[in-house]
């Protein structure tokens, strides 16, 4: 084979590997019900249930924050986030969680909040928070 043919095959193989790794690492959007049925990470979009209490006590454990959220399909679940409570969390209009179900609780590794901007009336401010990694 010519060097040009070998080089072309190597480039094609690298492109296929990149495409496969991109699709395997990307998580999909779903609901709490779908998250309970799968073991992979999912994005769940919903709204904070403001009628139920938020649990965050920085004196007791600064890396434990829990709340209740209703997904876009109307199912409610308790959410546990191993990190500090995001600033202005109660003001969020919409929440996008990345994580997976653990029993009856959704354990979030990331929280993406969409809040109304305090500077412009018709724009939305987006903030992302990541969970802390446990050290043993």
Tab-separated table of N, CA and C in Angstrom:
chain	number	residue	atom	x	y	z
A	1	UNK	N	0.831	-1.193	0.000
A	1	UNK	CA	0.000	0.000	0.000
A	1	UNK	C	0.871	1.250	0.000
A	2	UNK	N	0.330	2.281	-0.542
A	2	UNK	CA	1.041	3.551	-0.569
A	2	UNK	C	0.901	4.251	0.780
A	3	UNK	N	1.830	5.141	1.057
A	3	UNK	CA	1.794	5.890	2.314
A	3	UNK	C	0.539	6.759	2.400
A	4	UNK	N	0.084	7.278	1.301
A	4	UNK	CA	-1.123	8.109	1.279
A	4	UNK	C	-2.366	7.317	1.662
A	5	UNK	N	-2.459	6.067	1.210
A	5	UNK	CA	-3.607	5.220	1.555
A	5	UNK	C	-3.610	4.872	3.034
A	6	UNK	N	-2.440	4.536	3.559
A	6	UNK	CA	-2.323	4.213	4.987
A	6	UNK	C	-2.679	5.430	5.834
A	7	UNK	N	-2.189	6.591	5.427
A	7	UNK	CA	-2.493	7.827	6.150
A	7	UNK	C	-3.994	8.108	6.136
A	8	UNK	N	-4.658	7.896	5.012
A	8	UNK	CA	-6.099	8.098	4.900
A	8	UNK	C	-6.883	7.154	5.799
A	9	UNK	N	-6.457	5.881	5.851
A	9	UNK	CA	-7.132	4.909	6.713
A	9	UNK	C	-6.974	5.289	8.186
A	10	UNK	N	-5.794	5.745	8.575
A	10	UNK	CA	-5.559	6.159	9.964
A	10	UNK	C	-6.438	7.360	10.322
A	11	UNK	N	-6.559	8.328	9.439
A	11	UNK	CA	-7.396	9.514	9.681
A	11	UNK	C	-8.861	9.099	9.833
A	12	UNK	N	-9.333	8.205	8.981
A	12	UNK	CA	-10.721	7.733	9.073
A	12	UNK	C	-10.944	6.993	10.384
A	13	UNK	N	-9.988	6.160	10.803
A	13	UNK	CA	-10.114	5.419	12.064
A	13	UNK	C	-10.168	6.369	13.257
A	14	UNK	N	-9.357	7.403	13.235
A	14	UNK	CA	-9.362	8.391	14.322
A	14	UNK	C	-10.700	9.137	14.350
A	15	UNK	N	-11.224	9.501	13.186
A	15	UNK	CA	-12.512	10.202	13.131
A	15	UNK	C	-13.635	9.323	13.678
A	16	UNK	N	-13.634	8.047	13.344
A	16	UNK	CA	-14.651	7.127	13.863
A	16	UNK	C	-14.531	6.997	15.373
A	17	UNK	N	-13.307	6.894	15.892
A	17	UNK	CA	-13.100	6.784	17.343
A	17	UNK	C	-13.596	8.027	18.068
A	18	UNK	N	-13.364	9.198	17.503
A	18	UNK	CA	-13.821	10.445	18.126
A	18	UNK	C	-15.346	10.507	18.141
A	19	UNK	N	-15.975	10.121	17.061
A	19	UNK	CA	-17.440	10.139	16.995
A	19	UNK	C	-18.038	9.168	18.002
A	20	UNK	N	-17.502	7.968	18.088
A	20	UNK	CA	-18.013	6.971	19.036
A	20	UNK	C	-17.824	7.439	20.473
A	21	UNK	N	-16.667	7.998	20.798
A	21	UNK	CA	-16.440	8.450	22.176
A	21	UNK	C	-17.332	9.636	22.530
A	22	UNK	N	-17.620	10.502	21.583
A	22	UNK	CA	-18.505	11.634	21.836
A	22	UNK	C	-19.916	11.162	22.149
A	23	UNK	N	-20.432	10.229	21.374
A	23	UNK	CA	-21.787	9.736	21.605
A	23	UNK	C	-21.891	8.878	22.853
A	24	UNK	N	-20.852	8.159	23.204
A	24	UNK	CA	-20.927	7.307	24.398
A	24	UNK	C	-20.840	8.128	25.679
A	25	UNK	N	-20.175	9.270	25.652
A	25	UNK	CA	-20.035	10.100	26.852
A	25	UNK	C	-21.194	11.069	27.036
A	26	UNK	N	-21.958	11.320	26.011
A	26	UNK	CA	-23.047	12.290	26.133
A	26	UNK	C	-24.250	11.636	26.787
A	27	UNK	N	-24.816	12.348	27.734
A	27	UNK	CA	-26.010	11.831	28.380
A	27	UNK	C	-27.229	12.462	27.721
A	28	UNK	N	-28.365	11.838	27.920
A	28	UNK	CA	-29.575	12.304	27.266
A	28	UNK	C	-30.510	12.946	28.274
A	29	UNK	N	-31.528	13.619	27.754
A	29	UNK	CA	-32.544	14.225	28.597
A	29	UNK	C	-33.630	13.210	28.881
A	30	UNK	N	-34.190	13.271	30.071
A	30	UNK	CA	-35.250	12.352	30.442
A	30	UNK	C	-36.019	12.868	31.634
A	31	UNK	N	-36.782	11.970	32.236
A	31	UNK	CA	-37.575	12.310	33.416
A	31	UNK	C	-37.063	11.476	34.588
A	32	UNK	N	-37.656	11.709	35.763
A	32	UNK	CA	-37.269	10.925	36.935
A	32	UNK	C	-37.611	9.443	36.726
A	33	UNK	N	-38.712	9.179	36.046
A	33	UNK	CA	-39.111	7.793	35.778
A	33	UNK	C	-38.075	7.107	34.894
A	34	UNK	N	-37.628	7.783	33.856
A	34	UNK	CA	-36.607	7.224	32.967
A	34	UNK	C	-35.275	7.064	33.683
A	35	UNK	N	-34.971	7.978	34.605
A	35	UNK	CA	-33.733	7.879	35.375
A	35	UNK	C	-33.761	6.663	36.298
A	36	UNK	N	-34.942	6.309	36.802
A	36	UNK	CA	-35.061	5.133	37.667
A	36	UNK	C	-34.897	3.847	36.871
A	37	UNK	N	-35.210	3.888	35.589
A	37	UNK	CA	-35.126	2.696	34.757
A	37	UNK	C	-33.740	2.461	34.175
A	38	UNK	N	-32.864	3.436	34.229
A	38	UNK	CA	-31.530	3.298	33.650
A	38	UNK	C	-30.461	3.560	34.701
A	39	UNK	N	-29.284	3.033	34.472
A	39	UNK	CA	-28.157	3.245	35.395
A	39	UNK	C	-27.219	4.344	34.904
A	40	UNK	N	-27.448	4.857	33.698
A	40	UNK	CA	-26.573	5.894	33.170
A	40	UNK	C	-27.035	7.276	33.625
A	41	UNK	N	-26.136	8.259	33.479
A	41	UNK	CA	-26.474	9.631	33.857
A	41	UNK	C	-27.452	10.225	32.871
A	42	UNK	N	-28.378	11.004	33.396
A	42	UNK	CA	-29.385	11.666	32.579
A	42	UNK	C	-29.479	13.128	32.967
A	43	UNK	N	-29.951	13.943	32.040
A	43	UNK	CA	-30.312	15.332	32.329
A	43	UNK	C	-31.811	15.343	32.588
A	44	UNK	N	-32.208	15.906	33.715
A	44	UNK	CA	-33.626	16.033	34.048
A	44	UNK	C	-33.943	17.520	34.187
A	45	UNK	N	-34.943	17.979	33.446
A	45	UNK	CA	-35.349	19.379	33.460
A	45	UNK	C	-36.635	19.503	34.270
A	46	UNK	N	-36.686	20.511	35.127
A	46	UNK	CA	-37.886	20.700	35.923
A	46	UNK	C	-37.884	22.001	36.687
A	47	UNK	N	-38.773	22.051	37.689
A	47	UNK	CA	-38.952	23.254	38.500
A	47	UNK	C	-38.866	22.888	39.973
A	48	UNK	N	-38.330	23.791	40.756
A	48	UNK	CA	-38.233	23.626	42.196
A	48	UNK	C	-39.625	23.626	42.815
A	49	UNK	N	-39.869	22.655	43.716
A	49	UNK	CA	-41.130	22.624	44.462
A	49	UNK	C	-40.940	23.525	45.680
A	50	UNK	N	-41.478	24.731	45.604
A	50	UNK	CA	-41.279	25.724	46.662
A	50	UNK	C	-42.161	25.485	47.873
A	51	UNK	N	-43.094	24.520	47.784
A	51	UNK	CA	-43.944	24.218	48.935
A	51	UNK	C	-43.232	23.313	49.934
A	52	UNK	N	-42.166	22.639	49.515
A	52	UNK	CA	-41.418	21.744	50.403
A	52	UNK	C	-40.102	22.396	50.796
A	53	UNK	N	-39.613	22.002	51.949
A	53	UNK	CA	-38.424	22.634	52.527
A	53	UNK	C	-37.142	22.213	51.803
A	54	UNK	N	-36.207	23.163	51.742
A	54	UNK	CA	-34.857	22.885	51.271
A	54	UNK	C	-34.028	22.481	52.477
A	55	UNK	N	-33.146	21.494	52.328
A	55	UNK	CA	-32.306	21.059	53.436
A	55	UNK	C	-30.866	21.423	53.144
A	56	UNK	N	-30.363	22.405	53.876
A	56	UNK	CA	-28.960	22.792	53.770
A	56	UNK	C	-28.530	23.405	55.092
A	57	UNK	N	-27.607	22.751	55.772
A	57	UNK	CA	-27.080	23.240	57.038
A	57	UNK	C	-25.555	23.250	56.929
A	58	UNK	N	-24.957	24.406	56.596
A	58	UNK	CA	-23.512	24.451	56.389
A	58	UNK	C	-22.702	24.152	57.649
A	59	UNK	N	-23.295	24.311	58.818
A	59	UNK	CA	-22.569	24.003	60.057
A	59	UNK	C	-22.473	22.486	60.229
A	60	UNK	N	-23.558	21.799	59.940
A	60	UNK	CA	-23.593	20.343	60.092
A	60	UNK	C	-22.819	19.649	58.962
A	61	UNK	N	-23.142	19.960	57.706
A	61	UNK	CA	-22.461	19.390	56.540
A	61	UNK	C	-22.608	20.367	55.384
A	62	UNK	N	-21.521	21.050	55.045
A	62	UNK	CA	-21.572	22.075	54.006
A	62	UNK	C	-21.703	21.484	52.604
A	63	UNK	N	-21.506	20.174	52.460
A	63	UNK	CA	-21.585	19.531	51.153
A	63	UNK	C	-22.801	18.627	51.023
A	64	UNK	N	-23.894	18.965	51.689
A	64	UNK	CA	-25.147	18.232	51.539
A	64	UNK	C	-26.265	19.235	51.342
A	65	UNK	N	-26.911	19.134	50.200
A	65	UNK	CA	-28.029	20.007	49.868
A	65	UNK	C	-29.108	19.143	49.233
A	66	UNK	N	-30.316	19.204	49.765
A	66	UNK	CA	-31.417	18.433	49.195
A	66	UNK	C	-32.652	19.316	49.045
A	67	UNK	N	-33.455	18.957	48.062
A	67	UNK	CA	-34.678	19.697	47.766
A	67	UNK	C	-35.588	18.791	46.953
A	68	UNK	N	-36.794	19.247	46.699
A	68	UNK	CA	-37.751	18.499	45.883
A	68	UNK	C	-37.959	19.242	44.574
A	69	UNK	N	-37.982	18.484	43.493
A	69	UNK	CA	-38.161	19.063	42.175
A	69	UNK	C	-39.214	18.267	41.412
A	70	UNK	N	-39.997	18.966	40.608
A	70	UNK	CA	-40.976	18.347	39.723
A	70	UNK	C	-40.443	18.443	38.304
A	71	UNK	N	-40.315	17.283	37.628
A	71	UNK	CA	-39.805	17.307	36.257
A	71	UNK	C	-40.879	17.791	35.285
A	72	UNK	N	-40.519	17.913	34.023
A	72	UNK	CA	-41.455	18.450	33.024
A	72	UNK	C	-42.636	17.526	32.745
A	73	UNK	N	-42.569	16.273	33.187
A	73	UNK	CA	-43.685	15.345	33.008
A	73	UNK	C	-44.566	15.266	34.244
A	74	UNK	N	-44.256	16.077	35.278
A	74	UNK	CA	-45.099	16.174	36.462
A	74	UNK	C	-44.734	15.256	37.604
A	75	UNK	N	-43.669	14.472	37.486
A	75	UNK	CA	-43.276	13.573	38.565
A	75	UNK	C	-42.320	14.302	39.511
A	76	UNK	N	-42.584	14.157	40.812
A	76	UNK	CA	-41.761	14.816	41.825
A	76	UNK	C	-40.786	13.820	42.432
A	77	UNK	N	-39.593	14.311	42.783
A	77	UNK	CA	-38.595	13.462	43.417
A	77	UNK	C	-37.708	14.313	44.321
A	78	UNK	N	-37.173	13.658	45.333
A	78	UNK	CA	-36.192	14.314	46.196
A	78	UNK	C	-34.860	14.297	45.461
A	79	UNK	N	-34.157	15.420	45.486
A	79	UNK	CA	-32.863	15.559	44.828
A	79	UNK	C	-31.809	15.805	45.890
A	80	UNK	N	-30.699	15.070	45.800
A	80	UNK	CA	-29.576	15.238	46.715
A	80	UNK	C	-28.382	15.708	45.891
A	81	UNK	N	-27.774	16.801	46.317
A	81	UNK	CA	-26.607	17.376	45.648
A	81	UNK	C	-25.467	17.433	46.652
A	82	UNK	N	-24.337	16.809	46.338
A	82	UNK	CA	-23.199	16.816	47.259
A	82	UNK	C	-22.324	18.024	46.958
A	83	UNK	N	-22.791	19.143	47.393
A	83	UNK	CA	-22.088	20.396	47.210
A	83	UNK	C	-22.829	21.478	47.969
A	84	UNK	N	-22.315	22.676	47.886
A	84	UNK	CA	-22.957	23.776	48.591
A	84	UNK	C	-24.203	24.222	47.838
A	85	UNK	N	-25.106	24.823	48.570
A	85	UNK	CA	-26.333	25.327	47.965
A	85	UNK	C	-25.987	26.486	47.038
A	86	UNK	N	-26.433	26.429	45.778
A	86	UNK	CA	-26.156	27.524	44.849
A	86	UNK	C	-26.815	28.829	45.293
A	87	UNK	N	-26.133	29.905	45.018
A	87	UNK	CA	-26.643	31.227	45.365
A	87	UNK	C	-27.910	31.517	44.559
A	88	UNK	N	-28.885	32.125	45.193
A	88	UNK	CA	-30.170	32.494	44.580
A	88	UNK	C	-30.904	31.280	44.008
A	89	UNK	N	-30.776	30.132	44.659
A	89	UNK	CA	-31.396	28.905	44.172
A	89	UNK	C	-32.914	29.023	44.128
A	90	UNK	N	-33.484	29.693	45.109
A	90	UNK	CA	-34.936	29.818	45.185
A	90	UNK	C	-35.508	30.657	44.048
A	91	UNK	N	-34.695	31.506	43.440
A	91	UNK	CA	-35.147	32.378	42.358
A	91	UNK	C	-35.190	31.676	41.006
A	92	UNK	N	-34.653	30.482	40.919
A	92	UNK	CA	-34.528	29.816	39.623
A	92	UNK	C	-35.894	29.524	39.008
A	93	UNK	N	-36.006	29.800	37.712
A	93	UNK	CA	-37.234	29.531	36.975
A	93	UNK	C	-37.263	28.086	36.500
A	94	UNK	N	-36.096	27.569	36.146
A	94	UNK	CA	-35.992	26.213	35.634
A	94	UNK	C	-34.654	25.645	36.086
A	95	UNK	N	-34.638	24.329	36.360
A	95	UNK	CA	-33.427	23.660	36.824
A	95	UNK	C	-33.153	22.481	35.906
A	96	UNK	N	-31.892	22.330	35.500
A	96	UNK	CA	-31.469	21.164	34.739
A	96	UNK	C	-30.463	20.414	35.611
A	97	UNK	N	-30.808	19.168	35.966
A	97	UNK	CA	-29.951	18.342	36.801
A	97	UNK	C	-29.258	17.293	35.947
A	98	UNK	N	-28.014	16.990	36.264
A	98	UNK	CA	-27.310	15.873	35.656
A	98	UNK	C	-27.001	14.906	36.772
A	99	UNK	N	-27.408	13.652	36.611
A	99	UNK	CA	-27.160	12.670	37.653
A	99	UNK	C	-27.922	11.394	37.388
A	100	UNK	N	-28.128	10.618	38.462
A	100	UNK	CA	-28.845	9.352	38.326
A	100	UNK	C	-29.607	9.046	39.596
A	101	UNK	N	-30.582	8.165	39.456
A	101	UNK	CA	-31.419	7.771	40.592
A	101	UNK	C	-30.647	6.802	41.479
A	102	UNK	N	-30.848	6.960	42.783
A	102	UNK	CA	-30.294	6.045	43.775
A	102	UNK	C	-31.437	5.750	44.740
A	103	UNK	N	-32.139	4.650	44.505
A	103	UNK	CA	-33.334	4.358	45.289
A	103	UNK	C	-34.452	5.289	44.865
A	104	UNK	N	-35.023	6.019	45.829
A	104	UNK	CA	-36.094	6.978	45.523
A	104	UNK	C	-35.575	8.397	45.379
A	105	UNK	N	-34.262	8.589	45.486
A	105	UNK	CA	-33.664	9.917	45.404
A	105	UNK	C	-32.859	10.057	44.127
A	106	UNK	N	-32.868	11.267	43.573
A	106	UNK	CA	-32.040	11.582	42.418
A	106	UNK	C	-30.776	12.241	42.939
A	107	UNK	N	-29.622	11.642	42.673
A	107	UNK	CA	-28.345	12.194	43.116
A	107	UNK	C	-27.736	12.987	41.964
A	108	UNK	N	-27.692	14.286	42.128
A	108	UNK	CA	-27.230	15.189	41.076
A	108	UNK	C	-25.732	15.431	41.198
A	109	UNK	N	-25.048	15.372	40.064
A	109	UNK	CA	-23.627	15.722	40.034
A	109	UNK	C	-23.432	17.152	39.539
A	110	UNK	N	-24.415	17.683	38.812
A	110	UNK	CA	-24.378	19.072	38.340
A	110	UNK	C	-25.769	19.675	38.430
A	111	UNK	N	-25.802	20.963	38.714
A	111	UNK	CA	-27.050	21.729	38.709
A	111	UNK	C	-26.849	22.924	37.795
A	112	UNK	N	-27.744	23.068	36.838
A	112	UNK	CA	-27.740	24.222	35.945
A	112	UNK	C	-29.023	24.982	36.212
A	113	UNK	N	-28.885	26.226	36.667
A	113	UNK	CA	-30.054	27.033	37.022
A	113	UNK	C	-30.289	28.099	35.964
A	114	UNK	N	-31.540	28.290	35.641
A	114	UNK	CA	-31.934	29.368	34.742
A	114	UNK	C	-32.751	30.342	35.564
A	115	UNK	N	-32.157	31.487	35.836
A	115	UNK	CA	-32.782	32.489	36.699
A	115	UNK	C	-33.068	33.753	35.894
A	116	UNK	N	-34.080	34.499	36.304
A	116	UNK	CA	-34.306	35.785	35.651
A	116	UNK	C	-33.155	36.726	35.991
A	117	UNK	N	-32.652	37.407	35.005
A	117	UNK	CA	-31.541	38.321	35.227
A	117	UNK	C	-32.016	39.541	36.006
A	118	UNK	N	-31.186	39.997	36.915
A	118	UNK	CA	-31.565	41.164	37.694
A	118	UNK	C	-31.235	42.469	36.973
A	119	UNK	N	-30.533	42.360	35.832
A	119	UNK	CA	-30.120	43.564	35.123
A	119	UNK	C	-31.003	43.870	33.915
A	120	UNK	N	-31.454	42.838	33.222
A	120	UNK	CA	-32.328	43.060	32.077
A	120	UNK	C	-33.600	42.262	32.289
A	121	UNK	N	-34.696	42.843	31.960
A	121	UNK	CA	-35.987	42.280	32.323
A	121	UNK	C	-36.363	41.031	31.523
A	122	UNK	N	-36.040	40.963	30.244
A	122	UNK	CA	-36.486	39.859	29.412
A	122	UNK	C	-35.417	38.799	29.158
A	123	UNK	N	-34.290	38.859	29.831
A	123	UNK	CA	-33.221	37.897	29.608
A	123	UNK	C	-33.119	36.928	30.775
A	124	UNK	N	-32.544	35.747	30.488
A	124	UNK	CA	-32.392	34.706	31.495
A	124	UNK	C	-30.911	34.504	31.772
A	125	UNK	N	-30.565	34.406	33.041
A	125	UNK	CA	-29.191	34.187	33.469
A	125	UNK	C	-29.017	32.700	33.767
A	126	UNK	N	-27.945	32.073	33.237
A	126	UNK	CA	-27.710	30.643	33.415
A	126	UNK	C	-26.455	30.451	34.253
A	127	UNK	N	-26.556	29.623	35.316
A	127	UNK	CA	-25.439	29.346	36.203
A	127	UNK	C	-25.338	27.843	36.419
A	128	UNK	N	-24.100	27.304	36.379
A	128	UNK	CA	-23.890	25.872	36.569
A	128	UNK	C	-23.054	25.620	37.816
A	129	UNK	N	-23.430	24.604	38.595
A	129	UNK	CA	-22.713	24.208	39.792
A	129	UNK	C	-22.405	22.722	39.708
A	130	UNK	N	-21.186	22.326	40.117
A	130	UNK	CA	-20.777	20.926	40.088
A	130	UNK	C	-20.657	20.406	41.505
A	131	UNK	N	-20.923	19.116	41.668
A	131	UNK	CA	-20.840	18.458	42.978
A	131	UNK	C	-19.374	18.264	43.375
A	132	UNK	N	-19.130	18.208	44.665
A	132	UNK	CA	-17.802	17.924	45.191
A	132	UNK	C	-17.533	16.435	45.074
A	133	UNK	N	-16.288	16.068	44.826
A	133	UNK	CA	-15.901	14.672	44.788
A	133	UNK	C	-15.555	14.224	46.190
A	134	UNK	N	-16.063	13.072	46.598
A	134	UNK	CA	-15.808	12.526	47.932
A	134	UNK	C	-14.385	12.022	48.019
A	135	UNK	N	-13.735	12.294	49.138
A	135	UNK	CA	-12.393	11.771	49.390
A	135	UNK	C	-12.450	10.814	50.550
A	136	UNK	N	-11.831	9.685	50.347
A	136	UNK	CA	-11.867	8.645	51.396
A	136	UNK	C	-10.461	8.391	51.887
